[in-house]
């Protein structure tokens, strides 16, 4: 039987059950091997962002070999891609994937990427565009400054500025369908 004050215990039929989700196990392990001050230094230096983004690239390389059809789909979507800057920082960009040659589109899916507020890039989600393109949507992936280059307020401002740029240059709101989506921290922003 576990301590009743634990955050990871469930009360079921009057009995406490130890329930350690994988993220809780990982957090406890990380605290065991790295003091909190070291974790903060790694985060603030950008080392964690480099590790996560590098791991993503490695995984994509492995998946490209295992799933060649997805690789071709990703590359075909990439051929249609246009990248636009809406600010001066390198992360203040959005990836625009048009479904046809109309600049002022009627249907748009806008996606805000994730990355725990400290990593992630719009290109990592490019495959999401395929289903929307088939349905006649143009697709935009908005990038934003991640920590430590920007805090949550900067990230909200970035997404708002990216949306304003999209509305001004690509979306006729008088007759448009707009779907806004995001994953994890991107959904929060």
PDB file of N, CA, C and O in Angstrom, residues 72-113:
ATOM      1  N   UNK A  72       7.563   9.709 -49.504  1.00  0.00           N
ATOM      2  CA  UNK A  72       7.191  10.313 -50.785  1.00  0.00           C
ATOM      3  C   UNK A  72       6.082  11.329 -50.608  1.00  0.00           C
ATOM      4  O   UNK A  72       6.086  12.393 -51.240  1.00  0.00           O
ATOM      5  N   UNK A  73       5.112  11.043 -49.748  1.00  0.00           N
ATOM      6  CA  UNK A  73       4.031  12.002 -49.499  1.00  0.00           C
ATOM      7  C   UNK A  73       4.601  13.296 -48.906  1.00  0.00           C
ATOM      8  O   UNK A  73       4.237  14.398 -49.309  1.00  0.00           O
ATOM      9  N   UNK A  74       5.506  13.143 -47.941  1.00  0.00           N
ATOM     10  CA  UNK A  74       6.156  14.309 -47.314  1.00  0.00           C
ATOM     11  C   UNK A  74       6.903  15.132 -48.360  1.00  0.00           C
ATOM     12  O   UNK A  74       6.798  16.356 -48.401  1.00  0.00           O
ATOM     13  N   UNK A  75       7.655  14.457 -49.227  1.00  0.00           N
ATOM     14  CA  UNK A  75       8.419  15.162 -50.256  1.00  0.00           C
ATOM     15  C   UNK A  75       7.508  15.842 -51.273  1.00  0.00           C
ATOM     16  O   UNK A  75       7.797  16.957 -51.728  1.00  0.00           O
ATOM     17  N   UNK A  76       6.407  15.195 -51.641  1.00  0.00           N
ATOM     18  CA  UNK A  76       5.460  15.818 -52.573  1.00  0.00           C
ATOM     19  C   UNK A  76       4.802  17.058 -51.967  1.00  0.00           C
ATOM     20  O   UNK A  76       4.617  18.065 -52.649  1.00  0.00           O
ATOM     21  N   UNK A  77       4.455  16.978 -50.690  1.00  0.00           N
ATOM     22  CA  UNK A  77       3.904  18.153 -50.015  1.00  0.00           C
ATOM     23  C   UNK A  77       4.954  19.258 -49.970  1.00  0.00           C
ATOM     24  O   UNK A  77       4.655  20.431 -50.176  1.00  0.00           O
ATOM     25  N   UNK A  78       6.192  18.885 -49.720  1.00  0.00           N
ATOM     26  CA  UNK A  78       7.275  19.863 -49.628  1.00  0.00           C
ATOM     27  C   UNK A  78       7.477  20.619 -50.939  1.00  0.00           C
ATOM     28  O   UNK A  78       7.906  21.771 -50.936  1.00  0.00           O
ATOM     29  N   UNK A  79       7.175  19.995 -52.073  1.00  0.00           N
ATOM     30  CA  UNK A  79       7.316  20.670 -53.368  1.00  0.00           C
ATOM     31  C   UNK A  79       6.348  21.844 -53.488  1.00  0.00           C
ATOM     32  O   UNK A  79       6.620  22.801 -54.198  1.00  0.00           O
ATOM     33  N   UNK A  80       5.189  21.750 -52.836  1.00  0.00           N
ATOM     34  CA  UNK A  80       4.175  22.802 -52.916  1.00  0.00           C
ATOM     35  C   UNK A  80       4.388  23.903 -51.881  1.00  0.00           C
ATOM     36  O   UNK A  80       3.755  24.942 -51.933  1.00  0.00           O
ATOM     37  N   UNK A  81       5.296  23.662 -50.955  1.00  0.00           N
ATOM     38  CA  UNK A  81       5.501  24.532 -49.798  1.00  0.00           C
ATOM     39  C   UNK A  81       6.055  25.900 -50.187  1.00  0.00           C
ATOM     40  O   UNK A  81       6.947  26.015 -51.022  1.00  0.00           O
ATOM     41  N   UNK A  82       5.510  26.916 -49.528  1.00  0.00           N
ATOM     42  CA  UNK A  82       6.059  28.269 -49.594  1.00  0.00           C
ATOM     43  C   UNK A  82       6.285  28.718 -48.157  1.00  0.00           C
ATOM     44  O   UNK A  82       5.431  28.512 -47.297  1.00  0.00           O
ATOM     45  N   UNK A  83       7.419  29.337 -47.893  1.00  0.00           N
ATOM     46  CA  UNK A  83       7.736  29.809 -46.544  1.00  0.00           C
ATOM     47  C   UNK A  83       7.701  31.329 -46.542  1.00  0.00           C
ATOM     48  O   UNK A  83       8.319  31.966 -47.394  1.00  0.00           O
ATOM     49  N   UNK A  84       6.979  31.895 -45.593  1.00  0.00           N
ATOM     50  CA  UNK A  84       6.843  33.346 -45.465  1.00  0.00           C
ATOM     51  C   UNK A  84       7.269  33.777 -44.065  1.00  0.00           C
ATOM     52  O   UNK A  84       6.979  33.090 -43.081  1.00  0.00           O
ATOM     53  N   UNK A  85       7.915  34.921 -43.986  1.00  0.00           N
ATOM     54  CA  UNK A  85       8.308  35.503 -42.704  1.00  0.00           C
ATOM     55  C   UNK A  85       7.268  36.537 -42.293  1.00  0.00           C
ATOM     56  O   UNK A  85       6.830  37.329 -43.114  1.00  0.00           O
ATOM     57  N   UNK A  86       6.883  36.529 -41.046  1.00  0.00           N
ATOM     58  CA  UNK A  86       5.971  37.554 -40.539  1.00  0.00           C
ATOM     59  C   UNK A  86       6.631  38.395 -39.459  1.00  0.00           C
ATOM     60  O   UNK A  86       6.013  39.261 -38.862  1.00  0.00           O
ATOM     61  N   UNK A  87       7.911  38.150 -39.188  1.00  0.00           N
ATOM     62  CA  UNK A  87       8.667  38.896 -38.181  1.00  0.00           C
ATOM     63  C   UNK A  87      10.148  38.798 -38.473  1.00  0.00           C
ATOM     64  O   UNK A  87      10.571  38.184 -39.454  1.00  0.00           O
ATOM     65  N   UNK A  88      10.953  39.379 -37.611  1.00  0.00           N
ATOM     66  CA  UNK A  88      12.399  39.431 -37.847  1.00  0.00           C
ATOM     67  C   UNK A  88      13.162  38.220 -37.304  1.00  0.00           C
ATOM     68  O   UNK A  88      14.280  37.955 -37.729  1.00  0.00           O
ATOM     69  N   UNK A  89      12.586  37.473 -36.390  1.00  0.00           N
ATOM     70  CA  UNK A  89      13.265  36.306 -35.830  1.00  0.00           C
ATOM     71  C   UNK A  89      13.117  35.119 -36.787  1.00  0.00           C
ATOM     72  O   UNK A  89      12.102  34.971 -37.457  1.00  0.00           O
ATOM     73  N   UNK A  90      14.134  34.262 -36.821  1.00  0.00           N
ATOM     74  CA  UNK A  90      14.122  33.123 -37.754  1.00  0.00           C
ATOM     75  C   UNK A  90      12.961  32.160 -37.518  1.00  0.00           C
ATOM     76  O   UNK A  90      12.572  31.424 -38.417  1.00  0.00           O
ATOM     77  N   UNK A  91      12.393  32.155 -36.329  1.00  0.00           N
ATOM     78  CA  UNK A  91      11.258  31.272 -36.039  1.00  0.00           C
ATOM     79  C   UNK A  91       9.908  31.901 -36.360  1.00  0.00           C
ATOM     80  O   UNK A  91       8.889  31.228 -36.305  1.00  0.00           O
ATOM     81  N   UNK A  92       9.894  33.179 -36.679  1.00  0.00           N
ATOM     82  CA  UNK A  92       8.645  33.870 -36.998  1.00  0.00           C
ATOM     83  C   UNK A  92       8.330  33.692 -38.480  1.00  0.00           C
ATOM     84  O   UNK A  92       8.403  34.615 -39.278  1.00  0.00           O
ATOM     85  N   UNK A  93       7.984  32.451 -38.803  1.00  0.00           N
ATOM     86  CA  UNK A  93       7.667  32.080 -40.183  1.00  0.00           C
ATOM     87  C   UNK A  93       6.399  31.242 -40.183  1.00  0.00           C
ATOM     88  O   UNK A  93       5.980  30.736 -39.142  1.00  0.00           O
ATOM     89  N   UNK A  94       5.810  31.131 -41.342  1.00  0.00           N
ATOM     90  CA  UNK A  94       4.772  30.124 -41.485  1.00  0.00           C
ATOM     91  C   UNK A  94       4.978  29.415 -42.810  1.00  0.00           C
ATOM     92  O   UNK A  94       5.496  29.984 -43.773  1.00  0.00           O
ATOM     93  N   UNK A  95       4.640  28.154 -42.808  1.00  0.00           N
ATOM     94  CA  UNK A  95       4.733  27.325 -44.005  1.00  0.00           C
ATOM     95  C   UNK A  95       3.350  27.283 -44.621  1.00  0.00           C
ATOM     96  O   UNK A  95       2.387  26.878 -43.972  1.00  0.00           O
ATOM     97  N   UNK A  96       3.258  27.705 -45.853  1.00  0.00           N
ATOM     98  CA  UNK A  96       1.989  27.787 -46.578  1.00  0.00           C
ATOM     99  C   UNK A  96       1.995  26.717 -47.652  1.00  0.00           C
ATOM    100  O   UNK A  96       2.910  26.661 -48.479  1.00  0.00           O
ATOM    101  N   UNK A  97       0.989  25.873 -47.634  1.00  0.00           N
ATOM    102  CA  UNK A  97       0.861  24.816 -48.631  1.00  0.00           C
ATOM    103  C   UNK A  97      -0.496  25.010 -49.310  1.00  0.00           C
ATOM    104  O   UNK A  97      -1.537  24.677 -48.746  1.00  0.00           O
ATOM    105  N   UNK A  98      -0.477  25.579 -50.526  1.00  0.00           N
ATOM    106  CA  UNK A  98      -1.742  25.851 -51.204  1.00  0.00           C
ATOM    107  C   UNK A  98      -2.301  24.603 -51.872  1.00  0.00           C
ATOM    108  O   UNK A  98      -1.568  23.752 -52.351  1.00  0.00           O
ATOM    109  N   UNK A  99      -3.612  24.517 -51.887  1.00  0.00           N
ATOM    110  CA  UNK A  99      -4.272  23.404 -52.555  1.00  0.00           C
ATOM    111  C   UNK A  99      -4.449  23.681 -54.035  1.00  0.00           C
ATOM    112  O   UNK A  99      -4.583  22.778 -54.827  1.00  0.00           O
ATOM    113  N   UNK A 100      -4.468  24.964 -54.413  1.00  0.00           N
ATOM    114  CA  UNK A 100      -4.571  25.346 -55.817  1.00  0.00           C
ATOM    115  C   UNK A 100      -3.860  26.679 -56.013  1.00  0.00           C
ATOM    116  O   UNK A 100      -3.204  27.170 -55.104  1.00  0.00           O
ATOM    117  N   UNK A 101      -4.014  27.295 -57.162  1.00  0.00           N
ATOM    118  CA  UNK A 101      -3.270  28.521 -57.455  1.00  0.00           C
ATOM    119  C   UNK A 101      -3.931  29.787 -56.909  1.00  0.00           C
ATOM    120  O   UNK A 101      -3.375  30.860 -57.034  1.00  0.00           O
ATOM    121  N   UNK A 102      -5.135  29.671 -56.308  1.00  0.00           N
ATOM    122  CA  UNK A 102      -5.784  30.852 -55.746  1.00  0.00           C
ATOM    123  C   UNK A 102      -4.996  31.377 -54.552  1.00  0.00           C
ATOM    124  O   UNK A 102      -4.725  30.640 -53.618  1.00  0.00           O
ATOM    125  N   UNK A 103      -4.640  32.664 -54.601  1.00  0.00           N
ATOM    126  CA  UNK A 103      -3.973  33.244 -53.443  1.00  0.00           C
ATOM    127  C   UNK A 103      -4.964  33.499 -52.317  1.00  0.00           C
ATOM    128  O   UNK A 103      -4.677  33.280 -51.162  1.00  0.00           O
ATOM    129  N   UNK A 104      -6.131  33.992 -52.649  1.00  0.00           N
ATOM    130  CA  UNK A 104      -7.152  34.240 -51.629  1.00  0.00           C
ATOM    131  C   UNK A 104      -8.047  33.000 -51.551  1.00  0.00           C
ATOM    132  O   UNK A 104      -8.946  32.809 -52.350  1.00  0.00           O
ATOM    133  N   UNK A 105      -7.766  32.148 -50.597  1.00  0.00           N
ATOM    134  CA  UNK A 105      -8.427  30.850 -50.540  1.00  0.00           C
ATOM    135  C   UNK A 105      -9.762  30.910 -49.820  1.00  0.00           C
ATOM    136  O   UNK A 105     -10.054  31.844 -49.093  1.00  0.00           O
ATOM    137  N   UNK A 106     -10.547  29.884 -50.026  1.00  0.00           N
ATOM    138  CA  UNK A 106     -11.851  29.789 -49.390  1.00  0.00           C
ATOM    139  C   UNK A 106     -11.829  28.913 -48.140  1.00  0.00           C
ATOM    140  O   UNK A 106     -12.655  29.075 -47.264  1.00  0.00           O
ATOM    141  N   UNK A 107     -10.901  27.965 -48.069  1.00  0.00           N
ATOM    142  CA  UNK A 107     -10.818  27.078 -46.911  1.00  0.00           C
ATOM    143  C   UNK A 107      -9.357  26.980 -46.481  1.00  0.00           C
ATOM    144  O   UNK A 107      -8.486  26.732 -47.308  1.00  0.00           O
ATOM    145  N   UNK A 108      -9.120  27.161 -45.180  1.00  0.00           N
ATOM    146  CA  UNK A 108      -7.750  27.124 -44.667  1.00  0.00           C
ATOM    147  C   UNK A 108      -7.699  26.375 -43.349  1.00  0.00           C
ATOM    148  O   UNK A 108      -8.535  26.604 -42.468  1.00  0.00           O
ATOM    149  N   UNK A 109      -6.722  25.494 -43.220  1.00  0.00           N
ATOM    150  CA  UNK A 109      -6.415  24.827 -41.956  1.00  0.00           C
ATOM    151  C   UNK A 109      -5.114  25.438 -41.443  1.00  0.00           C
ATOM    152  O   UNK A 109      -4.099  25.430 -42.144  1.00  0.00           O
ATOM    153  N   UNK A 110      -5.156  25.994 -40.242  1.00  0.00           N
ATOM    154  CA  UNK A 110      -3.972  26.617 -39.624  1.00  0.00           C
ATOM    155  C   UNK A 110      -3.582  25.766 -38.430  1.00  0.00           C
ATOM    156  O   UNK A 110      -4.409  25.456 -37.569  1.00  0.00           O
ATOM    157  N   UNK A 111      -2.301  25.388 -38.380  1.00  0.00           N
ATOM    158  CA  UNK A 111      -1.828  24.500 -37.323  1.00  0.00           C
ATOM    159  C   UNK A 111      -0.672  25.157 -36.576  1.00  0.00           C
ATOM    160  O   UNK A 111       0.251  25.693 -37.192  1.00  0.00           O
ATOM    161  N   UNK A 112      -0.721  25.091 -35.243  1.00  0.00           N
ATOM    162  CA  UNK A 112       0.336  25.616 -34.379  1.00  0.00           C
ATOM    163  C   UNK A 112       1.092  24.414 -33.806  1.00  0.00           C
ATOM    164  O   UNK A 112       0.509  23.581 -33.112  1.00  0.00           O
ATOM    165  N   UNK A 113       2.385  24.333 -34.105  1.00  0.00           N
ATOM    166  CA  UNK A 113       3.180  23.162 -33.696  1.00  0.00           C
ATOM    167  C   UNK A 113       3.401  23.127 -32.187  1.00  0.00           C
ATOM    168  O   UNK A 113       3.228  24.100 -31.482  1.00  0.00           O
TER     169      UNK A 113
END
